[in-house]
């Protein structure tokens, strides 16, 4: 089949509906469901974008020669890796990074698992083969995945085995010759409006028998019997694009995933009951690095959007002469250049990993994923500081076209734009910085890649700071030596030597 068009995406979601629950009802067709259909349409658009720019977005399948999505590539050269980065940036720009879970995010994870299949095959050769075959399957059918890594937030002071119910967190219930059965829940899966789900652990498990039933990695169609998605309430206010420009388009949705005795066939399994491999899989296969590559592209697109938005707001209401406005604009620009530099450094310093997969440099991407959860909330704060009451005073399309239209034309004009231009701009700023959709974007950026506190802990533990410590220690020793020399010169008595 090869790369899909948007209509194929819509058709498949209609043909293979998953069990998605929303506001107390099972959704019959996500492509037509009010509050969800806008996000589905944007997802489908991404697949049309890839055919609008095939040279950038597609490459020749190594198995069939058909055109397939570039984010499925297992890069062997730096040029190939950079081409993946180019395609991911293009997709991110299409949604201004507001659909963080564009399909390339998990495509990169599965591509890394396939590239590092020998790692997964250590415990059981079949698991490595499964990863390779599954990657080919989703690449050739251009499938779109959601994923879930985190156990339910019930009692974080103990692991999954010590919760009130051992089947609160998804757990292996029984094993057969054909596969195993999973029971329990996982949170959270963004983009449940997709074709398949990747289930992996992310929080570290203890290498004990009690944690082993929670250690597994597999992928299944979303329409698998017993697999239920309990979606949060939509943040699309179900109105027009004028009133709700972002939320009406880019609602990717989040859902808790419930496994109600879900059968997982062996051929879909990549990891099973091996806590050590489960804890290492992300890092050892490079999946976390390739996913972070997508993340930095999303960060660039999102920051470009904020810079453009704030600049238009400044211009519209004539606040360009105030110094703090310059400072705030410069802050956004610096954030953008920082993200661009991280992406570039990661690509330029890329190197083949143990499996010969060209892998972006980790340090700049690790820095990006630690910085942006702090940057994005600040960018949204700047939108609020620049927009002030303008963010909460904009009328709706119905007001503009209604009996108050003439008054609106007069009272909503701005320094450089008339009311009809100013209102959509400030509604866009409202949807970025005030609406429920905008608020969820901030929460997303704070947490989607993990708890920032524990990510900082990982930086503290894993990055080598010794060369810098040595540098400062040498300086201190040199200072002491200089002091001794000075004292000898001026007083004839050396200071006490360091021991
Ligand atoms: C909008 C959104 C979308 C998401 N999408 C996905 C997705 O698609 N797939 C997916 O798998 N996950 C997704 N996530 C989940 C994300 O990975 C988690 O939010 C993140 O890992 C933090 O875990 P938690 O939410 O369970 O927070 P918790 O672990 O419950 O933390 C709650 C609070 O307790 C603190 N805390 C808890 N344990 C510790 C500890 N050991 N040490 C120090 N402090 C601690 C945290 O710092 C935090 O302040 C998403 C999250 C959000 C908000």
XYZ file of C-alpha atoms and ligand atoms in Angstrom:
552
model
C 0.000 0.000 0.000
C 2.676 2.557 1.011
C 2.108 6.118 2.168
C -1.525 6.964 2.794
C -3.613 9.977 1.847
C -5.911 11.684 4.338
C -9.003 9.934 2.969
C -7.400 6.530 3.648
C -6.834 7.535 7.262
C -10.465 8.535 7.683
C -11.710 5.386 5.965
C -9.654 3.065 8.149
C -10.885 4.762 11.334
C -14.441 4.215 10.074
C -13.818 0.610 9.060
C -12.032 -0.370 12.267
C -13.561 1.641 15.106
C -11.967 1.191 18.506
C -13.906 1.135 21.758
C -13.542 4.821 22.595
C -15.682 6.267 25.357
C -16.355 9.993 25.541
C -18.685 11.850 27.908
C -20.423 8.650 28.926
C -21.038 7.316 25.453
C -19.253 4.874 23.196
C -18.244 6.819 20.105
C -19.535 5.130 16.956
C -17.394 7.058 14.467
C -14.594 9.376 15.607
C -14.384 10.916 12.159
C -17.887 12.362 12.568
C -18.102 12.810 16.340
C -18.621 16.452 17.406
C -15.621 17.612 19.399
C -13.365 14.884 17.997
C -13.812 15.142 14.222
C -11.717 18.338 13.962
C -8.645 16.608 15.384
C -9.217 13.599 13.125
C -9.436 15.909 10.092
C -6.103 17.536 11.016
C -4.526 14.132 11.488
C -5.740 13.175 8.015
C -4.389 16.437 6.575
C -0.902 15.425 7.682
C -1.130 12.450 5.333
C -2.112 14.734 2.466
C 0.836 16.991 3.297
C 3.195 14.062 2.749
C 1.847 13.600 -0.772
C 1.920 17.351 -1.428
C 5.676 17.314 -0.770
C 6.731 13.739 -1.540
C 10.443 14.479 -1.952
C 10.604 15.899 1.554
C 8.139 13.597 3.285
C 8.486 10.171 1.613
C 11.177 7.681 0.649
C 11.346 4.411 -1.267
C 10.389 1.402 0.809
C 13.341 -0.976 1.170
C 10.926 -3.928 0.789
C 8.606 -2.855 -2.042
C 10.049 0.300 -3.591
C 6.719 2.042 -2.935
C 6.745 5.514 -1.427
C 6.491 5.330 2.367
C 6.592 7.924 5.168
C 10.074 9.237 5.916
C 9.526 9.049 9.671
C 9.668 5.238 9.306
C 13.230 5.403 8.017
C 16.014 3.621 9.895
C 18.769 6.069 8.988
C 22.247 4.761 8.252
C 23.821 8.065 7.222
C 23.770 11.583 8.566
C 22.039 12.802 5.394
C 19.251 10.264 5.933
C 18.874 11.327 9.564
C 18.692 14.982 8.560
C 16.067 14.156 5.954
C 13.955 12.591 8.716
C 14.399 15.784 10.757
C 13.275 17.854 7.760
C 10.117 15.782 7.304
C 9.259 15.930 11.007
C 9.694 19.704 11.094
C 7.364 20.027 8.100
C 4.641 18.015 9.849
C 5.109 19.944 13.092
C 4.760 23.244 11.278
C 1.434 22.109 9.834
C -0.102 22.097 13.334
C 2.260 24.707 14.872
C 3.406 21.848 17.114
C -0.040 21.778 18.737
C -0.467 18.121 17.795
C 2.595 16.908 19.628
C 1.578 13.360 18.829
C 1.674 13.612 15.091
C 2.286 10.021 13.938
C 6.041 10.576 13.442
C 6.514 10.537 17.236
C 5.801 6.822 17.642
C 7.062 6.032 14.123
C 10.472 7.063 15.409
C 10.149 4.791 18.448
C 9.171 1.733 16.405
C 11.876 2.465 13.825
C 14.432 2.564 16.651
C 13.127 -0.700 18.107
C 13.381 -2.331 14.679
C 16.874 -0.919 14.175
C 17.863 -2.227 17.612
C 15.948 -5.491 17.225
C 18.992 -7.497 18.317
C 18.669 -5.900 21.745
C 15.040 -7.031 22.043
C 16.009 -10.447 20.657
C 18.430 -11.165 23.497
C 15.776 -12.769 25.688
C 13.925 -14.461 22.853
C 14.943 -14.245 19.194
C 11.275 -14.006 18.181
C 10.909 -10.631 19.916
C 13.616 -9.042 17.797
C 12.058 -10.517 14.653
C 8.643 -9.248 15.780
C 9.997 -5.702 16.091
C 11.427 -5.842 12.554
C 8.245 -7.318 11.103
C 5.974 -4.923 12.963
C 7.989 -1.938 11.785
C 7.634 -3.135 8.202
C 3.910 -3.684 8.739
C 3.209 -0.157 9.972
C 5.567 1.396 7.416
C 3.995 -0.403 4.452
C 0.455 0.326 5.681
C 1.379 3.804 6.987
C -0.400 3.142 10.268
C -0.678 5.696 13.011
C 0.010 4.782 16.636
C -0.857 6.002 20.085
C 1.092 4.680 23.059
C 0.910 4.198 26.776
C 3.723 3.868 29.269
C 2.527 5.050 32.670
C 0.626 3.127 35.340
C -2.491 4.678 36.902
C -1.855 7.494 39.371
C -3.232 5.740 42.429
C -0.425 5.437 44.965
C 2.910 6.727 43.738
C 4.733 5.789 46.945
C 4.756 2.123 45.906
C 5.244 0.225 42.643
C 2.529 -1.448 40.526
C 2.610 -4.709 42.462
C 1.907 -2.973 45.788
C -1.213 -1.041 44.756
C -4.558 -1.769 46.443
C -5.313 -4.167 43.585
C -2.540 -6.002 41.703
C -4.579 -5.558 38.487
C -4.948 -1.784 38.850
C -1.885 -1.355 36.647
C -2.014 -3.426 33.461
C -0.527 -6.839 34.272
C -0.095 -10.229 32.681
C -3.037 -12.353 33.825
C -2.335 -15.607 32.038
C -0.141 -17.089 29.362
C -1.028 -19.533 26.591
C 0.837 -21.100 23.680
C -0.551 -18.375 21.434
C 0.194 -15.350 23.625
C -0.848 -13.792 26.925
C -3.768 -11.943 28.453
C -3.459 -8.445 29.977
C -5.764 -7.028 32.595
C -5.651 -3.600 34.226
C -5.154 0.007 33.127
C -2.541 2.365 31.810
C -2.514 6.142 31.680
C -2.187 8.016 29.455
C -2.575 7.602 25.691
C -2.578 10.785 23.649
C -4.025 10.436 20.132
C -6.422 7.561 20.771
C -7.891 8.579 17.383
C -5.282 6.342 15.747
C -4.955 2.822 14.315
C -2.788 0.941 16.785
C -1.286 1.235 20.252
C 2.267 0.647 21.432
C 2.469 -0.490 25.041
C 5.846 -0.229 26.758
C 6.983 0.428 30.310
C 8.655 3.740 31.062
C 8.862 3.961 34.818
C 11.626 1.795 36.175
C 10.502 -1.513 37.579
C 12.247 -3.513 40.286
C 14.076 -6.603 39.086
C 11.954 -8.850 41.282
C 9.419 -11.569 40.576
C 6.635 -9.275 41.828
C 7.326 -6.625 39.153
C 7.899 -9.085 36.287
C 4.186 -9.325 35.273
C 4.237 -5.559 34.588
C 7.242 -5.751 32.261
C 6.121 -6.137 28.658
C 6.261 -4.401 25.335
C 3.777 -5.044 22.548
C 1.603 -3.375 19.920
C -2.017 -4.070 19.027
C -4.754 -2.657 16.797
C -6.875 -0.175 18.760
C -9.894 -2.208 17.680
C -8.715 -5.298 19.617
C -11.513 -6.880 21.719
C -11.367 -5.817 25.373
C -9.202 -2.758 24.669
C -11.039 0.336 25.890
C -10.111 4.000 25.652
C -11.751 6.259 28.216
C -11.159 9.714 26.768
C -11.086 12.930 28.718
C -13.685 15.521 27.777
C -12.897 17.176 24.471
C -11.279 20.614 24.605
C -12.733 21.468 21.218
C -15.677 23.716 22.080
C -17.414 22.374 18.981
C -17.641 25.748 17.362
C -16.189 27.270 14.207
C -12.532 27.865 13.350
C -13.012 31.632 13.795
C -14.067 31.352 17.428
C -11.785 28.489 18.390
C -8.964 28.430 15.855
C -6.680 25.909 17.566
C -9.035 23.741 19.585
C -11.402 23.200 16.673
C -8.514 21.843 14.605
C -5.855 20.271 16.787
C -7.642 18.343 19.542
C -5.517 15.189 19.665
C -7.315 13.907 22.794
C -5.939 11.914 25.733
C -7.402 8.694 27.095
C -6.898 6.215 29.900
C -6.444 2.745 28.443
C -8.255 -0.181 30.017
C -7.217 -3.718 29.175
C -10.213 -5.886 29.907
C -8.643 -9.318 29.411
C -6.929 -8.284 26.215
C -5.237 -11.096 24.324
C -1.771 -10.291 22.967
C -0.491 -12.800 20.356
C 3.211 -13.657 20.572
C 3.914 -12.198 17.149
C 3.038 -8.733 18.509
C 5.360 -9.011 21.536
C 8.746 -7.245 21.811
C 9.468 -7.695 25.522
C 8.063 -10.090 28.086
C 8.573 -10.361 31.839
C 12.173 -9.242 31.576
C 12.491 -6.286 33.922
C 16.132 -5.612 33.127
C 15.550 -5.426 29.370
C 12.333 -3.441 29.887
C 14.202 -0.861 31.961
C 16.965 -0.557 29.364
C 14.982 -0.788 26.110
C 14.372 2.927 25.500
C 17.978 3.896 25.924
C 19.650 0.807 24.491
C 17.749 0.847 21.180
C 17.967 4.628 20.823
C 14.150 4.961 20.879
C 14.278 7.792 23.412
C 16.775 9.695 21.253
C 14.799 9.340 18.022
C 11.582 10.358 19.810
C 13.385 13.380 21.265
C 14.426 14.287 17.724
C 10.735 14.594 16.867
C 10.167 16.538 20.086
C 12.756 19.195 19.269
C 11.150 19.662 15.820
C 7.812 20.173 17.563
C 9.423 22.674 19.941
C 10.790 24.680 17.020
C 7.414 24.797 15.278
C 5.638 25.800 18.472
C 8.116 28.553 19.292
C 8.021 29.907 15.730
C 4.255 30.139 16.118
C 4.484 32.028 19.425
C 7.065 34.431 17.981
C 4.840 35.187 14.992
C 1.712 35.485 17.125
C 3.230 37.834 19.707
C 4.865 39.960 17.007
C 1.508 40.418 15.236
C -0.170 41.335 18.538
C 2.511 43.927 19.301
C 2.116 45.412 15.873
C -1.686 45.409 15.995
C -2.048 47.381 19.217
C 1.032 49.582 18.779
C 3.101 48.560 21.776
C 6.375 48.186 19.899
C 8.047 51.155 21.597
C 7.964 49.738 25.118
C 11.224 48.280 26.355
C 9.761 45.310 28.209
C 8.043 44.297 24.966
C 11.454 44.169 23.278
C 12.783 42.101 26.134
C 9.895 39.629 25.991
C 10.128 39.308 22.210
C 13.862 38.719 22.517
C 13.151 36.003 25.070
C 10.957 34.136 22.576
C 13.523 34.579 19.828
C 16.291 33.217 22.061
C 14.099 30.209 22.916
C 13.584 29.564 19.197
C 17.263 29.826 18.330
C 18.099 27.567 21.276
C 15.768 24.832 20.007
C 17.078 25.194 16.460
C 20.641 24.920 17.775
C 19.766 21.781 19.780
C 18.288 20.143 16.672
C 21.250 21.101 14.538
C 23.806 19.965 17.122
C 21.994 16.651 17.551
C 22.025 16.029 13.795
C 25.552 17.282 13.091
C 27.024 15.281 15.993
C 24.975 12.163 15.158
C 26.806 8.841 15.176
C 25.915 5.217 14.446
C 24.752 3.332 17.541
C 25.684 -0.236 18.435
C 23.314 -1.498 15.704
C 24.598 0.806 12.961
C 21.581 3.131 13.150
C 22.556 6.776 12.662
C 21.442 8.253 15.971
C 21.204 11.934 16.908
C 23.550 13.132 19.649
C 21.767 12.674 22.954
C 23.115 15.568 25.028
C 21.532 18.431 23.021
C 18.231 16.558 22.848
C 18.326 15.757 26.549
C 18.969 19.449 27.194
C 16.015 20.342 24.927
C 13.625 17.960 26.672
C 14.671 19.313 30.063
C 14.445 22.961 29.013
C 11.201 23.126 27.053
C 8.875 22.094 29.927
C 10.060 25.337 31.557
C 10.198 27.381 28.352
C 6.701 26.770 26.999
C 4.790 27.878 30.131
C 6.908 31.042 30.056
C 6.067 31.637 26.379
C 2.378 31.350 27.197
C 2.888 33.758 30.101
C 4.380 36.234 27.623
C 1.317 35.908 25.375
C -0.799 36.776 28.438
C 1.441 39.689 29.437
C 1.396 41.131 25.925
C -2.292 40.542 25.226
C -3.677 41.542 28.642
C -7.436 42.205 28.532
C -7.419 41.824 24.759
C -7.296 38.081 25.366
C -10.633 37.972 27.120
C -12.596 40.666 25.365
C -12.908 39.359 21.836
C -16.416 38.725 20.506
C -17.489 35.576 18.672
C -18.324 35.223 15.000
C -22.022 35.353 15.931
C -21.442 38.725 17.633
C -19.504 40.071 14.662
C -22.307 39.064 12.268
C -25.103 40.005 14.649
C -26.854 43.233 15.646
C -23.730 44.428 17.506
C -21.638 44.216 14.315
C -21.394 47.983 13.748
C -20.373 48.674 17.334
C -17.801 45.894 17.124
C -16.279 47.427 13.967
C -15.769 50.653 15.883
C -14.731 49.514 19.338
C -12.486 46.609 18.423
C -10.302 48.417 15.944
C -6.598 48.563 16.783
C -3.633 50.783 15.901
C -2.718 49.025 12.677
C -5.579 46.646 11.936
C -9.303 47.026 11.776
C -11.651 45.060 14.021
C -12.176 42.283 11.503
C -8.453 41.575 11.415
C -7.790 42.153 15.077
C -10.491 39.876 16.491
C -9.277 36.594 14.888
C -5.709 37.421 15.907
C -6.637 37.914 19.535
C -8.929 34.906 19.506
C -5.930 32.897 18.358
C -3.931 34.343 21.259
C -6.794 33.439 23.620
C -6.817 29.863 22.321
C -3.066 29.716 22.883
C -2.956 31.197 26.359
C -6.381 31.157 28.018
C -8.740 28.481 26.646
C -8.937 24.932 27.962
C -7.083 23.856 24.836
C -4.271 26.320 25.568
C -4.112 25.209 29.180
C -3.772 21.549 28.224
C -0.903 22.483 25.889
C 0.963 23.906 28.889
C 0.282 20.767 30.923
C 1.353 18.648 27.968
C 4.655 20.460 27.641
C 5.310 20.172 31.362
C 4.781 16.415 31.541
C 4.351 14.502 28.307
C 7.952 13.295 28.138
C 8.070 12.455 31.838
C 8.142 14.144 35.197
C 10.531 17.117 34.875
C 11.763 16.541 38.422
C 12.822 12.987 37.660
C 14.185 13.963 34.236
C 16.414 16.495 36.001
C 17.415 13.717 38.409
C 18.475 11.610 35.419
C 20.567 14.512 34.109
C 22.194 14.819 37.539
C 22.978 11.104 37.672
C 23.943 10.354 34.104
C 25.825 13.273 32.568
C 29.542 13.415 33.239
C 30.387 16.586 35.141
C 33.868 15.425 36.198
C 35.844 17.359 33.541
C 34.258 20.597 34.758
C 34.905 19.709 38.391
C 38.544 19.037 37.487
C 38.783 22.372 35.707
C 37.563 24.272 38.764
C 39.670 22.161 41.142
C 42.778 22.965 39.108
C 41.918 26.658 39.268
C 41.531 26.458 43.045
C 44.873 24.707 43.380
C 46.446 27.282 41.111
C 44.949 30.053 43.267
C 46.401 28.465 46.349
C 49.775 28.174 44.618
C 49.605 31.821 43.503
C 48.754 32.865 47.069
C 51.733 30.946 48.372
C 53.958 32.581 45.800
C 52.621 36.039 46.739
C 53.112 35.425 50.428
C 56.632 34.144 49.858
C 57.397 37.170 47.785
C 55.925 39.760 50.200
C 56.356 38.145 53.623
C 58.891 35.404 53.085
C 56.463 32.854 54.730
C 54.422 30.349 52.609
C 50.702 29.814 53.410
C 49.649 26.412 54.760
C 49.727 23.883 51.937
C 46.615 22.005 50.975
C 46.570 18.410 52.064
C -1.236 16.068 28.379
C -0.466 14.823 28.671
C -0.324 13.868 27.684
C 0.362 12.680 27.942
N 0.446 11.717 26.962
C 0.999 10.518 27.249
C 1.017 9.464 26.285
O 0.557 9.622 25.169
N 1.545 8.285 26.637
C 2.060 8.070 27.876
O 2.521 6.978 28.137
N 2.077 9.045 28.796
C 1.552 10.255 28.524
N 1.534 11.233 29.470
C 1.991 10.890 30.828
C 3.345 11.429 31.181
O 4.335 10.541 30.766
C 3.325 11.606 32.716
O 2.483 12.700 32.990
C 4.666 11.856 33.330
O 5.536 10.772 33.145
C 4.507 12.089 34.855
O 3.858 10.995 35.414
P 2.450 11.178 36.141
O 1.586 12.079 35.347
O 1.954 9.846 36.440
O 2.812 11.989 37.466
P 3.102 11.370 38.876
O 4.220 10.378 38.752
O 1.869 10.839 39.464
O 3.606 12.648 39.667
C 2.729 13.530 40.403
C 3.591 14.450 41.252
O 4.340 13.657 42.178
C 5.742 13.848 42.010
N 6.411 12.539 42.113
C 5.857 11.316 41.894
N 6.778 10.354 42.053
C 7.943 10.970 42.355
C 9.260 10.509 42.631
N 9.555 9.220 42.606
N 10.218 11.441 42.886
C 9.901 12.761 42.903
N 8.665 13.245 42.674
C 7.701 12.365 42.390
C 5.902 14.419 40.605
O 7.075 15.243 40.513
C 4.623 15.233 40.443
O 4.806 16.495 41.017
C 0.906 12.456 29.228
C 0.778 13.434 30.210
C 0.109 14.594 29.946
C -0.039 15.614 31.051
